[in-house]
């Protein structure tokens, strides 16, 4: 009775073996943490979180450089984080001797934020650096951590007189 | 100013627990971090953005973003009078080096962009193998050791936030600095933003000032008609932004 | 590499993600689905006239189906990880199901149907041929030489049943390719519920045209006479499907123009500039309107056999070209504009690169090489099936007509 469908039985056997082989392979190959939280490898989150950081964060900077922090607190730059200007310094925070932050060129640095641009909000202090300083480094007059120029009483009264 | 790491740990007990994980980059997130207790998002305050490009540079440095690709970028919009359907937009090098001075008339402003970490993200929906996913704390991530590089997710993102990393040949995008936020730090872009135009926020933290902000401001998301559940909220956004 | 950009693109959008290889993929699966549907015409709908092409259509479908995953593999950033689609398929992904639809179609439909249809020939050859060929045929018999009348009748019934399943499967294989594009809501050029249907009909059009051309060429190469009744019938089917396909595409276009949603201005500009040649000239005028008109003429006018053959050949070539242009315009066109609707980028095809022109050409030649091998292995010609059959096998010949 089965003689006439012998070939089909053989074919079914081959297919069944293939399916079983696939299922066995699948059980062995799928990463263990797959499906831990959802349809993905749960371990991937840990791997992504494991990346070393580059920016230490201003809280950490201030634990040592409290003098600078105090100075900043007196001016508008209190909102600007240290690494916004000084660059990524997690290495320095970990071992201060290993990396000394480079001296910054204020002619370039300050202009990044304060160069006048019509798209910048009106409340934001901005100057056309060419007219304002004529290429002189900003820190000649301004102290970057506390940028407002302290005016002597006499010049202050002069300015008031102009008004 | 001679401070060793030992000193530092003594000075800052709270950060101390996390610091060794922070720097060593060990696979565990910092010991106190619980996935179920966070739901991350970002707030962009457009009237505060000065287009300095600090965020773009910091992102590239923190995350080793390849040249010519952007996990975050800034666009400059020009809108002439009533033409909100036809804005002129530019983003030279993603705004990494800031923007050249421009005194054209009309309404001009900057718009920082990044992955919206959508709660119903089309990119994770289309990934054929589960190589990209929404983490339990609300961050859309890519598993680069599992990604095929089929690029379907890049096509599916309505905001153009994904790209293929030319070195790894896998999809890449903003991780919301997952390696930082799981250790109590803010993202690199928020850290360096000089005006506070970008704020990381945790919607599951009842003490987060974001709740007060959302209650008192009119905020929008990009392309709301896409219904992606975008979690980057924009304050003061013009109707021309797309 | 410098890529010219017009207007504004989101900075990550400048580089195209899906290259010419992804154009080939729907083109090739379209040929597969179309060829199979032509084959099933004879089997299921009993269109006796197209019988001479039945086996050729099946082998064509198989040759192209074997090549179909290659452009995808070449395109992947990590081809070695593609098996993950079988290990951890993501149920919400249209693409994840590709692996399964493909396997189902290859294993459960096409290979099975061909095997059942050719089994008698295979068994005969496993006993009459020598050397390596004998070994290959023996493997193909799976070690069973049963070709009793009853067994062949069972094969015939099973084959009919598989063809029945095969038609929706062919629709699934290609409609699903359409869905991969049609379901991308971020892309207005793709996002359309008509996409799968348009893909299915254009697939039938290209598959029918390709088999028609192959039948004409192979018959000529073999020095045989073309069965003009068969050719007339195929051309007729080609025209009908083409008219439906064209109507669907025009419906889609009309809807877009009339609705004129937020993306319209941007897409309209693209069609009038970057896509003008490939879409309007090549796809619509040369690749659709002209062949439909030519085929229509053969229905209206009383042309001589010779002229008809020439017209069919010309219409067939234009059709295949037109459908290729359609795939190009869908895949490449969908990536030329910014999702901000404010600008356009440019596709720069590489030449001797992994996803370049040379690879694309090689991939288009490969199925013909495979087809040549398949034809050598399993001759599809009606006159070939009775050769080499000695005594006892000849009695099995009338079996086909029994069912």
GROMACS .gro file of N, CA, C and O in nm, chain C residues 114-179:
model
  264
  519UNK      N    1   0.840   2.115  -0.903
  519UNK     CA    2   0.931   2.072  -1.010
  519UNK      C    3   0.969   1.926  -0.991
  519UNK      O    4   0.968   1.846  -1.085
  520UNK      N    5   0.998   1.891  -0.870
  520UNK     CA    6   1.040   1.753  -0.841
  520UNK      C    7   0.931   1.654  -0.877
  520UNK      O    8   0.954   1.554  -0.943
  521UNK      N    9   0.810   1.685  -0.837
  521UNK     CA   10   0.699   1.594  -0.866
  521UNK      C   11   0.676   1.584  -1.017
  521UNK      O   12   0.651   1.476  -1.071
  522UNK      N   13   0.687   1.699  -1.083
  522UNK     CA   14   0.660   1.701  -1.226
  522UNK      C   15   0.767   1.626  -1.305
  522UNK      O   16   0.739   1.565  -1.407
  523UNK      N   17   0.890   1.633  -1.256
  523UNK     CA   18   1.003   1.573  -1.330
  523UNK      C   19   1.040   1.434  -1.280
  523UNK      O   20   1.133   1.375  -1.328
  524UNK      N   21   0.971   1.386  -1.175
  524UNK     CA   22   1.022   1.267  -1.107
  524UNK      C   23   1.039   1.147  -1.202
  524UNK      O   24   1.138   1.076  -1.195
  525UNK      N   25   0.944   1.133  -1.293
  525UNK     CA   26   0.955   1.020  -1.385
  525UNK      C   27   1.083   1.032  -1.470
  525UNK      O   28   1.159   0.939  -1.484
  526UNK      N   29   1.106   1.154  -1.519
  526UNK     CA   30   1.227   1.178  -1.599
  526UNK      C   31   1.352   1.152  -1.516
  526UNK      O   32   1.449   1.095  -1.565
  527UNK      N   33   1.347   1.197  -1.392
  527UNK     CA   34   1.465   1.182  -1.306
  527UNK      C   35   1.497   1.033  -1.284
  527UNK      O   36   1.611   0.990  -1.296
  528UNK      N   37   1.392   0.958  -1.254
  528UNK     CA   38   1.413   0.814  -1.231
  528UNK      C   39   1.468   0.747  -1.357
  528UNK      O   40   1.565   0.671  -1.350
  529UNK      N   41   1.410   0.783  -1.472
  529UNK     CA   42   1.457   0.725  -1.597
  529UNK      C   43   1.603   0.758  -1.619
  529UNK      O   44   1.686   0.672  -1.649
  530UNK      N   45   1.637   0.883  -1.596
  530UNK     CA   46   1.775   0.925  -1.622
  530UNK      C   47   1.873   0.867  -1.521
  530UNK      O   48   1.990   0.848  -1.552
  531UNK      N   49   1.826   0.844  -1.399
  531UNK     CA   50   1.915   0.786  -1.299
  531UNK      C   51   1.955   0.645  -1.341
  531UNK      O   52   2.052   0.591  -1.290
  532UNK      N   53   1.877   0.587  -1.432
  532UNK     CA   54   1.911   0.452  -1.475
  532UNK      C   55   1.978   0.450  -1.612
  532UNK      O   56   2.047   0.356  -1.645
  533UNK      N   57   1.957   0.554  -1.691
  533UNK     CA   58   2.013   0.552  -1.825
  533UNK      C   59   2.142   0.632  -1.837
  533UNK      O   60   2.226   0.602  -1.921
  534UNK      N   61   2.159   0.734  -1.755
  534UNK     CA   62   2.280   0.817  -1.769
  534UNK      C   63   2.397   0.750  -1.697
  534UNK      O   64   2.382   0.652  -1.625
  535UNK      N   65   2.515   0.809  -1.717
  535UNK     CA   66   2.635   0.750  -1.658
  535UNK      C   67   2.714   0.856  -1.582
  535UNK      O   68   2.687   0.976  -1.594
  536UNK      N   69   2.812   0.807  -1.508
  536UNK     CA   70   2.908   0.898  -1.442
  536UNK      C   71   2.845   0.989  -1.339
  536UNK      O   72   2.753   0.950  -1.267
  537UNK      N   73   2.893   1.112  -1.338
  537UNK     CA   74   2.851   1.207  -1.236
  537UNK      C   75   2.702   1.239  -1.250
  537UNK      O   76   2.631   1.256  -1.150
  538UNK      N   77   2.654   1.244  -1.376
  538UNK     CA   78   2.513   1.275  -1.397
  538UNK      C   79   2.424   1.168  -1.332
  538UNK      O   80   2.322   1.198  -1.271
  539UNK      N   81   2.468   1.043  -1.345
  539UNK     CA   82   2.393   0.933  -1.287
  539UNK      C   83   2.382   0.953  -1.135
  539UNK      O   84   2.275   0.936  -1.077
  540UNK      N   85   2.493   0.994  -1.076
  540UNK     CA   86   2.494   1.018  -0.930
  540UNK      C   87   2.396   1.130  -0.893
  540UNK      O   88   2.318   1.117  -0.799
  541UNK      N   89   2.403   1.241  -0.970
  541UNK     CA   90   2.314   1.355  -0.940
  541UNK      C   91   2.169   1.311  -0.949
  541UNK      O   92   2.089   1.337  -0.858
  542UNK      N   93   2.134   1.241  -1.056
  542UNK     CA   94   1.994   1.199  -1.072
  542UNK      C   95   1.954   1.102  -0.961
  542UNK      O   96   1.842   1.105  -0.912
  543UNK      N   97   2.049   1.017  -0.922
  543UNK     CA   98   2.019   0.921  -0.814
  543UNK      C   99   1.988   0.995  -0.685
  543UNK      O  100   1.895   0.958  -0.612
  544UNK      N  101   2.066   1.098  -0.656
  544UNK     CA  102   2.039   1.177  -0.535
  544UNK      C  103   1.900   1.241  -0.547
  544UNK      O  104   1.822   1.241  -0.452
  545UNK      N  105   1.870   1.292  -0.666
  545UNK     CA  106   1.741   1.359  -0.686
  545UNK      C  107   1.623   1.263  -0.671
  545UNK      O  108   1.513   1.304  -0.636
  546UNK      N  109   1.644   1.135  -0.696
  546UNK     CA  110   1.533   1.040  -0.678
  546UNK      C  111   1.508   1.013  -0.531
  546UNK      O  112   1.407   0.952  -0.496
  547UNK      N  113   1.598   1.056  -0.444
  547UNK     CA  114   1.592   1.028  -0.301
  547UNK      C  115   1.593   0.877  -0.276
  547UNK      O  116   1.542   0.828  -0.175
  548UNK      N  117   1.649   0.805  -0.373
  548UNK     CA  118   1.663   0.660  -0.355
  548UNK      C  119   1.538   0.580  -0.380
  548UNK      O  120   1.528   0.465  -0.342
  549UNK      N  121   1.439   0.643  -0.439
  549UNK     CA  122   1.315   0.570  -0.466
  549UNK      C  123   1.287   0.568  -0.616
  549UNK      O  124   1.279   0.673  -0.678
  550UNK      N  125   1.277   0.450  -0.671
  550UNK     CA  126   1.255   0.440  -0.816
  550UNK      C  127   1.111   0.410  -0.852
  550UNK      O  128   1.081   0.368  -0.963
  551UNK      N  129   1.022   0.430  -0.758
  551UNK     CA  130   0.882   0.396  -0.784
  551UNK      C  131   0.823   0.490  -0.887
  551UNK      O  132   0.813   0.611  -0.863
  552UNK      N  133   0.789   0.436  -1.005
  552UNK     CA  134   0.716   0.519  -1.101
  552UNK      C  135   0.600   0.439  -1.156
  552UNK      O  136   0.569   0.443  -1.274
  553UNK      N  137   0.535   0.369  -1.066
  553UNK     CA  138   0.415   0.294  -1.106
  553UNK      C  139   0.308   0.394  -1.148
  553UNK      O  140   0.316   0.512  -1.111
  554UNK      N  141   0.211   0.345  -1.220
  554UNK     CA  142   0.106   0.433  -1.270
  554UNK      C  143   0.039   0.506  -1.155
  554UNK      O  144   0.011   0.625  -1.161
  555UNK      N  145   0.013   0.431  -1.046
  555UNK     CA  146  -0.056   0.490  -0.933
  555UNK      C  147   0.030   0.598  -0.866
  555UNK      O  148  -0.019   0.705  -0.830
  556UNK      N  149   0.157   0.571  -0.854
  556UNK     CA  150   0.245   0.669  -0.788
  556UNK      C  151   0.251   0.798  -0.869
  556UNK      O  152   0.249   0.908  -0.814
  557UNK      N  153   0.255   0.785  -1.001
  557UNK     CA  154   0.260   0.905  -1.085
  557UNK      C  155   0.129   0.982  -1.077
  557UNK      O  156   0.125   1.104  -1.082
  558UNK      N  157   0.019   0.905  -1.062
  558UNK     CA  158  -0.110   0.972  -1.050
  558UNK      C  159  -0.118   1.049  -0.919
  558UNK      O  160  -0.167   1.160  -0.912
  559UNK      N  161  -0.063   0.988  -0.815
  559UNK     CA  162  -0.058   1.058  -0.685
  559UNK      C  163   0.026   1.185  -0.696
  559UNK      O  164  -0.013   1.293  -0.650
  560UNK      N  165   0.141   1.172  -0.765
  560UNK     CA  166   0.228   1.289  -0.787
  560UNK      C  167   0.152   1.400  -0.857
  560UNK      O  168   0.161   1.517  -0.822
  561UNK      N  169   0.076   1.358  -0.959
  561UNK     CA  170   0.003   1.456  -1.039
  561UNK      C  171  -0.099   1.531  -0.953
  561UNK      O  172  -0.111   1.652  -0.959
  562UNK      N  173  -0.171   1.455  -0.869
  562UNK     CA  174  -0.271   1.517  -0.783
  562UNK      C  175  -0.205   1.610  -0.683
  562UNK      O  176  -0.249   1.721  -0.659
  563UNK      N  177  -0.095   1.559  -0.623
  563UNK     CA  178  -0.023   1.639  -0.524
  563UNK      C  179   0.030   1.767  -0.589
  563UNK      O  180   0.023   1.876  -0.533
  564UNK      N  181   0.082   1.750  -0.712
  564UNK     CA  182   0.135   1.866  -0.785
  564UNK      C  183   0.028   1.970  -0.810
  564UNK      O  184   0.051   2.090  -0.793
  565UNK      N  185  -0.092   1.922  -0.844
  565UNK     CA  186  -0.203   2.013  -0.867
  565UNK      C  187  -0.236   2.090  -0.738
  565UNK      O  188  -0.253   2.212  -0.739
  566UNK      N  189  -0.237   2.016  -0.628
  566UNK     CA  190  -0.265   2.076  -0.499
  566UNK      C  191  -0.160   2.182  -0.463
  566UNK      O  192  -0.191   2.291  -0.416
  567UNK      N  193  -0.033   2.147  -0.492
  567UNK     CA  194   0.076   2.241  -0.461
  567UNK      C  195   0.065   2.368  -0.546
  567UNK      O  196   0.088   2.478  -0.499
  568UNK      N  197   0.025   2.348  -0.673
  568UNK     CA  198   0.007   2.467  -0.758
  568UNK      C  199  -0.102   2.556  -0.699
  568UNK      O  200  -0.091   2.679  -0.700
  569UNK      N  201  -0.207   2.491  -0.649
  569UNK     CA  202  -0.316   2.568  -0.587
  569UNK      C  203  -0.263   2.652  -0.471
  569UNK      O  204  -0.298   2.769  -0.456
  570UNK      N  205  -0.179   2.590  -0.388
  570UNK     CA  206  -0.119   2.665  -0.276
  570UNK      C  207  -0.018   2.766  -0.331
  570UNK      O  208   0.000   2.875  -0.277
  571UNK      N  209   0.045   2.725  -0.441
  571UNK     CA  210   0.153   2.805  -0.498
  571UNK      C  211   0.107   2.942  -0.546
  571UNK      O  212   0.181   3.040  -0.532
  572UNK      N  213  -0.014   2.951  -0.599
  572UNK     CA  214  -0.058   3.081  -0.652
  572UNK      C  215  -0.067   3.186  -0.541
  572UNK      O  216  -0.002   3.290  -0.550
  573UNK      N  217  -0.142   3.157  -0.431
  573UNK     CA  218  -0.138   3.255  -0.322
  573UNK      C  219   0.003   3.274  -0.267
  573UNK      O  220   0.038   3.385  -0.224
  574UNK      N  221   0.085   3.170  -0.269
  574UNK     CA  222   0.222   3.185  -0.219
  574UNK      C  223   0.302   3.282  -0.305
  574UNK      O  224   0.379   3.363  -0.253
  575UNK      N  225   0.283   3.270  -0.437
  575UNK     CA  226   0.353   3.361  -0.528
  575UNK      C  227   0.307   3.504  -0.504
  575UNK      O  228   0.387   3.598  -0.503
  576UNK      N  229   0.177   3.518  -0.480
  576UNK     CA  230   0.123   3.651  -0.448
  576UNK      C  231   0.184   3.701  -0.317
  576UNK      O  232   0.221   3.817  -0.305
  577UNK      N  233   0.194   3.609  -0.222
  577UNK     CA  234   0.250   3.645  -0.091
  577UNK      C  235   0.395   3.688  -0.107
  577UNK      O  236   0.437   3.791  -0.055
  578UNK      N  237   0.472   3.609  -0.182
  578UNK     CA  238   0.615   3.638  -0.198
  578UNK      C  239   0.635   3.779  -0.250
  578UNK      O  240   0.719   3.853  -0.201
  579UNK      N  241   0.554   3.815  -0.348
  579UNK     CA  242   0.580   3.945  -0.406
  579UNK      C  243   0.497   4.057  -0.345
  579UNK      O  244   0.546   4.168  -0.328
  580UNK      N  245   0.375   4.025  -0.307
  580UNK     CA  246   0.292   4.126  -0.241
  580UNK      C  247   0.361   4.172  -0.114
  580UNK      O  248   0.360   4.290  -0.078
  581UNK      N  249   0.427   4.077  -0.053
  581UNK     CA  250   0.498   4.106   0.069
  581UNK      C  251   0.619   4.198   0.045
  581UNK      O  252   0.648   4.285   0.127
  582UNK      N  253   0.684   4.182  -0.069
  582UNK     CA  254   0.792   4.274  -0.104
  582UNK      C  255   0.735   4.415  -0.117
  582UNK      O  256   0.794   4.513  -0.070
  583UNK      N  257   0.616   4.423  -0.176
  583UNK     CA  258   0.549   4.552  -0.188
  583UNK      C  259   0.519   4.609  -0.049
  583UNK      O  260   0.531   4.729  -0.027
  584UNK      N  261   0.482   4.521   0.043
  584UNK     CA  262   0.448   4.567   0.178
  584UNK      C  263   0.569   4.622   0.251
  584UNK      O  264   0.558   4.717   0.329
   0.00000   0.00000   0.00000
